Structure formats: structure tokens, C-alpha cells
PDB file of C-alpha atoms in Angstrom:
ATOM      1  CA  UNK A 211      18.077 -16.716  80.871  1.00 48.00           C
ATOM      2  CA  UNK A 212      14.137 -16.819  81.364  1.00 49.00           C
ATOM      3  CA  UNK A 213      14.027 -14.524  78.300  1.00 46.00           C
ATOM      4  CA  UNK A 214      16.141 -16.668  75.928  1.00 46.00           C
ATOM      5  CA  UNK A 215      14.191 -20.244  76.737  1.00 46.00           C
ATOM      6  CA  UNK A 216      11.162 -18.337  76.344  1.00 44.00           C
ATOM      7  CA  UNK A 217      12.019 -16.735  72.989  1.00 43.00           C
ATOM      8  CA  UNK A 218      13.371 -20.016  71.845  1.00 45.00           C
ATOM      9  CA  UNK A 219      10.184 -21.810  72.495  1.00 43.00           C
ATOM     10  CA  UNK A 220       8.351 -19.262  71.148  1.00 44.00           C
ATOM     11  CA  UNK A 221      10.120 -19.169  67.464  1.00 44.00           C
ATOM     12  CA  UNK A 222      10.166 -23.465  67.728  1.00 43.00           C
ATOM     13  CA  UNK A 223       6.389 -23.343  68.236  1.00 43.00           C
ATOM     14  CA  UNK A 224       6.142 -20.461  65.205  1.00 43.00           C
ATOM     15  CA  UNK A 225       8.393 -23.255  63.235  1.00 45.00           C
ATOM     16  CA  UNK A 226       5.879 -26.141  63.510  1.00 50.00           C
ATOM     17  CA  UNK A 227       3.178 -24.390  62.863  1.00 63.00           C
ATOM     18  CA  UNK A 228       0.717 -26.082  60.314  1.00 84.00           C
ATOM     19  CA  UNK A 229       1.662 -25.520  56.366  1.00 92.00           C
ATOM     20  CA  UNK A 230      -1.750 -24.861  55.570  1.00 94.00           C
ATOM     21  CA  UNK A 231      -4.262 -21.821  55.784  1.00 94.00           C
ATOM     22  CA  UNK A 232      -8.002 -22.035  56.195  1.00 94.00           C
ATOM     23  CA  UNK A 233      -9.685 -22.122  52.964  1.00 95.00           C
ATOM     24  CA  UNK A 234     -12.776 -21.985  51.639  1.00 97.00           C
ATOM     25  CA  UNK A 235     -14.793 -25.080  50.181  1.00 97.00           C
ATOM     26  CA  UNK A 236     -14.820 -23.421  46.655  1.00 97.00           C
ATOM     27  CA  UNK A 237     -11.252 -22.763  46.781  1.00 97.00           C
ATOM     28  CA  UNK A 238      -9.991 -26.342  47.081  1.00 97.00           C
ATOM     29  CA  UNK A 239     -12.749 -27.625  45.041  1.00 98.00           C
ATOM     30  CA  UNK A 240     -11.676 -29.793  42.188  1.00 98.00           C
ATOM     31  CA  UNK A 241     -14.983 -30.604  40.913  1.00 98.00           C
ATOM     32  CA  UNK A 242     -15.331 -28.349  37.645  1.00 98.00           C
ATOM     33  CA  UNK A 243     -13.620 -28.576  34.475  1.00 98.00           C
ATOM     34  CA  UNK A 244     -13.052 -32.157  32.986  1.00 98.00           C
ATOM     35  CA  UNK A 245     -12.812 -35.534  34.669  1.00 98.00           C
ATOM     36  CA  UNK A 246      -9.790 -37.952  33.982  1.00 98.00           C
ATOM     37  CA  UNK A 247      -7.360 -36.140  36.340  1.00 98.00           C
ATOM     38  CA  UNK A 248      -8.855 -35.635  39.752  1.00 98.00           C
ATOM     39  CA  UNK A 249      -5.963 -37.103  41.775  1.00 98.00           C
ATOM     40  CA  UNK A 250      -3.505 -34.484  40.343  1.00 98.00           C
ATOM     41  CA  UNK A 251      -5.839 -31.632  40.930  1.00 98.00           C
ATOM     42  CA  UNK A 252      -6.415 -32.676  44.465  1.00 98.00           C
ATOM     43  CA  UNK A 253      -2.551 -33.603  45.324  1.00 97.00           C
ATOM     44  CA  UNK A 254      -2.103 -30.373  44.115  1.00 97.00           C
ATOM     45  CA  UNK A 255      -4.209 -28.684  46.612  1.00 97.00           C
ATOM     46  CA  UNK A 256      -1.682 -30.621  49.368  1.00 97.00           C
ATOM     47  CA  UNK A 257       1.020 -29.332  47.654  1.00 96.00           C
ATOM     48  CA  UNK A 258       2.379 -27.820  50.814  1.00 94.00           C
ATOM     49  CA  UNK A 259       2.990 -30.813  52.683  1.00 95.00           C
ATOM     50  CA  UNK A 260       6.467 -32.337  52.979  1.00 94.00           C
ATOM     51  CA  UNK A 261       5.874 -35.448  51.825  1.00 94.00           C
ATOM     52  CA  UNK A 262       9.547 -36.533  52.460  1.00 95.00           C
ATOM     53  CA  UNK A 263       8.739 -35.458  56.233  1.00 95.00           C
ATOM     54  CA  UNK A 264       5.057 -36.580  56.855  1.00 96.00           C
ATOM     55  CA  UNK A 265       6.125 -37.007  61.297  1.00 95.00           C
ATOM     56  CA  UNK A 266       7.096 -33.389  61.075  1.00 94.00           C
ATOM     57  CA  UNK A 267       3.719 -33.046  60.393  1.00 95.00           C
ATOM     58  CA  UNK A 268       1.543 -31.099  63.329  1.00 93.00           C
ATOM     59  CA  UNK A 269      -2.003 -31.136  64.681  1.00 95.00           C
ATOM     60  CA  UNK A 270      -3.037 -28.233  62.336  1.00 95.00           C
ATOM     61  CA  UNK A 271      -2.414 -30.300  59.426  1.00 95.00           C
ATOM     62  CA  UNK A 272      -4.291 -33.075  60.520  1.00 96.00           C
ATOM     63  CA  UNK A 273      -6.933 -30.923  61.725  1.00 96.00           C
ATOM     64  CA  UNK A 274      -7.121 -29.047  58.002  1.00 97.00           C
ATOM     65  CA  UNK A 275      -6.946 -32.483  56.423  1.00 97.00           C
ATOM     66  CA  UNK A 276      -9.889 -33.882  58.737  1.00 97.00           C
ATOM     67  CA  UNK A 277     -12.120 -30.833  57.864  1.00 97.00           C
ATOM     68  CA  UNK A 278     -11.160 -31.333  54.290  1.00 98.00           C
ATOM     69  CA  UNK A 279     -12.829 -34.708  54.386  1.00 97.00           C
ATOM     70  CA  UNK A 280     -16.152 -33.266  56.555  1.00 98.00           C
ATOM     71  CA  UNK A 281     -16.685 -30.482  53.924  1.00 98.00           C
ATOM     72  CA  UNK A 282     -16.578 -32.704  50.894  1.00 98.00           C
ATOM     73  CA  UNK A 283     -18.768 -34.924  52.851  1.00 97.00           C
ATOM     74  CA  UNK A 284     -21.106 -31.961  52.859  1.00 98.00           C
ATOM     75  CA  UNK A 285     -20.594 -30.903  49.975  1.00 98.00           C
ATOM     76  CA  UNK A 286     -21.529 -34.182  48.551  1.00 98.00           C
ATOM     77  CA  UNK A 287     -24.729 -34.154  50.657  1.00 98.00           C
ATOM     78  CA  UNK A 288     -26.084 -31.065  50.381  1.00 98.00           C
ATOM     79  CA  UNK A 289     -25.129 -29.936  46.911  1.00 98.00           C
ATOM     80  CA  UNK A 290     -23.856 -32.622  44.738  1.00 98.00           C
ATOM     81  CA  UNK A 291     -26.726 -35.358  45.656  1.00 98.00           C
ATOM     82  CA  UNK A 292     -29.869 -32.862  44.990  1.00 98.00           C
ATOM     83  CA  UNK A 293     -28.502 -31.264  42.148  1.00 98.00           C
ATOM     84  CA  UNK A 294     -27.858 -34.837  40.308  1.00 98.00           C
ATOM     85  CA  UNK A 295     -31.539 -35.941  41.572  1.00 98.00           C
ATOM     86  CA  UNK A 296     -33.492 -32.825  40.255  1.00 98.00           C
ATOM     87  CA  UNK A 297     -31.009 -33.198  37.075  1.00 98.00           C
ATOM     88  CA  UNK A 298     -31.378 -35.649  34.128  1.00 98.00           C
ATOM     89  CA  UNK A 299     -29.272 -36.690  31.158  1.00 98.00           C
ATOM     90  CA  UNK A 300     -25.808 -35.266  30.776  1.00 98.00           C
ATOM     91  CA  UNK A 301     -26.552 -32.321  32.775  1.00 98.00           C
ATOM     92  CA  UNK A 302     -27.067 -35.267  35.825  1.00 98.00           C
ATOM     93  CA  UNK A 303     -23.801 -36.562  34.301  1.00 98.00           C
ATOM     94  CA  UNK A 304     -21.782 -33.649  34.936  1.00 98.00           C
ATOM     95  CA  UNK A 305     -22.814 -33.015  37.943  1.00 98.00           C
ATOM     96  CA  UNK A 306     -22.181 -37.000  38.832  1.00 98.00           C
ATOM     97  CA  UNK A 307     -18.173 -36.233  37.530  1.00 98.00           C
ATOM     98  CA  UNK A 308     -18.067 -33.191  39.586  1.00 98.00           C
ATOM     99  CA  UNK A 309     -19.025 -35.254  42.332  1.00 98.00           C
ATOM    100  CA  UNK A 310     -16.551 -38.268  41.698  1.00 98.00           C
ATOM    101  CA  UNK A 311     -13.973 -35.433  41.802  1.00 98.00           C
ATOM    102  CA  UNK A 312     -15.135 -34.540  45.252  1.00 98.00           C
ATOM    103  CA  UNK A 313     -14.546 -37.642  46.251  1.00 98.00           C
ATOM    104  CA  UNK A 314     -11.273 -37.976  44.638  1.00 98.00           C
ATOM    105  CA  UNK A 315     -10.248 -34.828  46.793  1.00 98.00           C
ATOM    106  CA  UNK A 316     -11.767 -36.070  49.874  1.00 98.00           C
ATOM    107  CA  UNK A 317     -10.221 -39.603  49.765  1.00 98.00           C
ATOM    108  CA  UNK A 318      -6.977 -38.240  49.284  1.00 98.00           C
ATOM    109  CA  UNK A 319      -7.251 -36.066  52.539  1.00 98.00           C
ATOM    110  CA  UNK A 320      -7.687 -38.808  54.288  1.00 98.00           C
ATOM    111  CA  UNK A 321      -5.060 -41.196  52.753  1.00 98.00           C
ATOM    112  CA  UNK A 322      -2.539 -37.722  53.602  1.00 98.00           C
ATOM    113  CA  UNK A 323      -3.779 -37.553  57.422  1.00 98.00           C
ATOM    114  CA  UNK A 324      -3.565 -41.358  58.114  1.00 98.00           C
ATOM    115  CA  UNK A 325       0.199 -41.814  56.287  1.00 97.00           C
ATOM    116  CA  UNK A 326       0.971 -38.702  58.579  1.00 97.00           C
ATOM    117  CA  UNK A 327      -0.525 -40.400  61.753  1.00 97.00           C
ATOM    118  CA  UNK A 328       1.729 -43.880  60.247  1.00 97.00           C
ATOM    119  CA  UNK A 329       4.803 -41.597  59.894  1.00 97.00           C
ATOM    120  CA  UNK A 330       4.014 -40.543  63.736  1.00 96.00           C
ATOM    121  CA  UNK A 331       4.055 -43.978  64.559  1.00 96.00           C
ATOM    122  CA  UNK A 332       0.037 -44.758  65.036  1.00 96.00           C
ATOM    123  CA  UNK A 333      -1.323 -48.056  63.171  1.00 97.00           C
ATOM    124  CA  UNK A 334      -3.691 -46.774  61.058  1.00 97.00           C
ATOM    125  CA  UNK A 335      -2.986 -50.067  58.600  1.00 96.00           C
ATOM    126  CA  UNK A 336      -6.874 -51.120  58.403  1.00 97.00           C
ATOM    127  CA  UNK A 337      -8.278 -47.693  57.725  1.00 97.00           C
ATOM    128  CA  UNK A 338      -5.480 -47.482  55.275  1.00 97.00           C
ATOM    129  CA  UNK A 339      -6.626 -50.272  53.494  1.00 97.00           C
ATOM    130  CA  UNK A 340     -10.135 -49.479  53.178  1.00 98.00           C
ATOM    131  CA  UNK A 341      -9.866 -45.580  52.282  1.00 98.00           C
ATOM    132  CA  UNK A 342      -7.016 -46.719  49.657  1.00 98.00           C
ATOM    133  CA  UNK A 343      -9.555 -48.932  48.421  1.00 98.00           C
ATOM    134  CA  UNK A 344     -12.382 -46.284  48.388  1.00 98.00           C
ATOM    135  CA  UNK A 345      -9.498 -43.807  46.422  1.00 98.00           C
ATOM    136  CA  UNK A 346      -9.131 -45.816  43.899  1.00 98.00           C
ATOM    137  CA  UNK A 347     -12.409 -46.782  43.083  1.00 98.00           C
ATOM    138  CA  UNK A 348     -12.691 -43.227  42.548  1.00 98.00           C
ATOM    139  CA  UNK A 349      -9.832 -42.207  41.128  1.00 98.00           C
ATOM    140  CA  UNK A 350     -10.349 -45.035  38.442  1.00 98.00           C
ATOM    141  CA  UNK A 351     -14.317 -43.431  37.846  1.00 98.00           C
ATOM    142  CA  UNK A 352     -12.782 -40.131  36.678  1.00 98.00           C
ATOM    143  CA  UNK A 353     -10.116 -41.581  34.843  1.00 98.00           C
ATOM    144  CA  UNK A 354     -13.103 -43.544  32.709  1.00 98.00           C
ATOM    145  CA  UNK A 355     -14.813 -40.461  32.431  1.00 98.00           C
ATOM    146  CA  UNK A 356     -11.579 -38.535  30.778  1.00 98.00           C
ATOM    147  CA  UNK A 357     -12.223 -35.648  28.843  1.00 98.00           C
ATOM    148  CA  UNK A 358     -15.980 -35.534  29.704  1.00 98.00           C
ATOM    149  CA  UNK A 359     -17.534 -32.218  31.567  1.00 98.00           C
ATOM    150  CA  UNK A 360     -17.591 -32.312  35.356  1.00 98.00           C
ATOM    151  CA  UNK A 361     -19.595 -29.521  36.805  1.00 98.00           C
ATOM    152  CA  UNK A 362     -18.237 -27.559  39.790  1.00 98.00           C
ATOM    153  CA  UNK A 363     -20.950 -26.656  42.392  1.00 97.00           C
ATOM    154  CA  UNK A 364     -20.631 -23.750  44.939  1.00 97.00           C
ATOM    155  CA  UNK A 365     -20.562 -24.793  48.475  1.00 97.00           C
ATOM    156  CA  UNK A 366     -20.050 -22.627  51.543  1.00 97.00           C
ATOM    157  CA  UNK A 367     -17.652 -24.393  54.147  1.00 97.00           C
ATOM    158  CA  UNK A 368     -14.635 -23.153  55.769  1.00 96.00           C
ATOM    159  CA  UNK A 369     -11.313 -25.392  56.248  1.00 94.00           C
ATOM    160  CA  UNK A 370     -10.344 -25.694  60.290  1.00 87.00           C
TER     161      UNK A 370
END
């Protein structure tokens, strides 16, 4: 009996495991290419998540969502910022798209891990409010920007 409860748990812990795999920062990066269709690109990097389940949800996927956010914080700090300062015309331009599409892909990490902490029944409504705000804003740079060059810069960061 021992044996069956403990196999049980076992394959119901294997179930819930989180749907996504650590990844490097140039993997999920969105940032090359063209601008105008950054939220796409980066809801398709979250592809795996159930949206019709977000409370099934577990603490890996928050955790990879969280260190999605801290990566493209990075990135944006230690790649994107001094490349656009030491740049100039639309080399600086590029680089400033690539960046917006950072963003893009950041912000929507964070929208994703705060409607799964709603679904789980935290209230998250203010900092829902404020990083919708922030995703927009964003989202509606690249769309401006559509069809213009956005530069992709290598970054080396790891996914939790």
C-alpha cells in the first residue's frame, strides 16, 4: 500500500511539473528582425502555457516567467543601453527597436505570471494595472516602428 501512494505521488508531482525548460537569453530573444509585431513573437515564446488553465499553473512557471523579466532587464542594461549610446543615426535606431522588443517580451512575462498568480486567487489587480500599462506603451512603440530594422543583440543569461 506504501508503494502505490508513493508511486502515485510521485507520477502527480511528474504531472505538474513546469511546461517550460531553461533557456538561454538568445533563444527567447525577440529583438532582431523587424519591429511592428513584438507581442506575437513574444506570446509565442509562452506558447506552452495553458492559457485556458492559468491555476494549473506551478512554481516553475512562475519562477521561468520571473527570470524572464530579470534577464531582459539585463539585457536592457548591459547590452541594449551602451550599444544605443556609443551608436548614432539609424544604427542607434535599430538597436532602440531591438530594445522596445525586449521590452515587449519582458512585459508580457510579467502580465503571464501575475494573471497566473490572479487565476490562483492572489490580488495582483494594481500591479496588473501598471505593467498592462507599461505593455502597451510598448507594444504600441513597435507597432509605430512596423517594418523598420530592429537589431538583435547577444546576451548571455540563463532562464531559472
Amino acid at each position: 500500500m506504501r508503494f502505490s501512494i508513493a508511486l502515485i505521488a510521485a507520477a502527480a508531482a511528474a504531472v505538474q511539473a513546469g511546461v517550460f525548460t531553461q533557456k538561454n537569453y538568445d533563444d527567447i530573444s525577440i529583438s532582431g528582425g523587424v519591429a511592428g509585431n513584438a507581442e506575437q513573437e513574444a506570446l509565442a515564446v509562452f506558447s506552452a502555457l495553458d492559457m485556458n488553465d492559468l491555476a494549473s499553473a506551478d512554481e516553475d512557471d512562475i519562477d521561468f516567467l520571473k527570470s524572464v523579466n530579470s534577464i531582459c532587464n539585463d539585457a536592457e542594461d548591459e547590452a541594449f543601453n551602451p550599444a544605443i549610446d556609443a551608436a548614432s543615426g539609424e544604427e542607434a535606431d535599430a538597436l532602440q527597436r531591438g530594445k522596445i522588443k525586449n521590452k515587449v517580451l519582458k512585459l508580457e512575462a510579467t502580465i503571464l505570471r501575475l494573471m497566473i498568480q490572479q487565476a490562483q486567487g492572489e490580488d495582483v489587480s494594481a500591479d496588473m494595472a501598471t505593467e498592462s500599462k507599461k505593455l502597451q506603451n510598448n507594444i504600441q512603440q513597435d507597432e509605430d516602428e512596423a517594418g523598420n530594422a530592429s537589431t538583435f543583440l547577444s546576451f548571455d543569461a540563463t532562464t531559472a
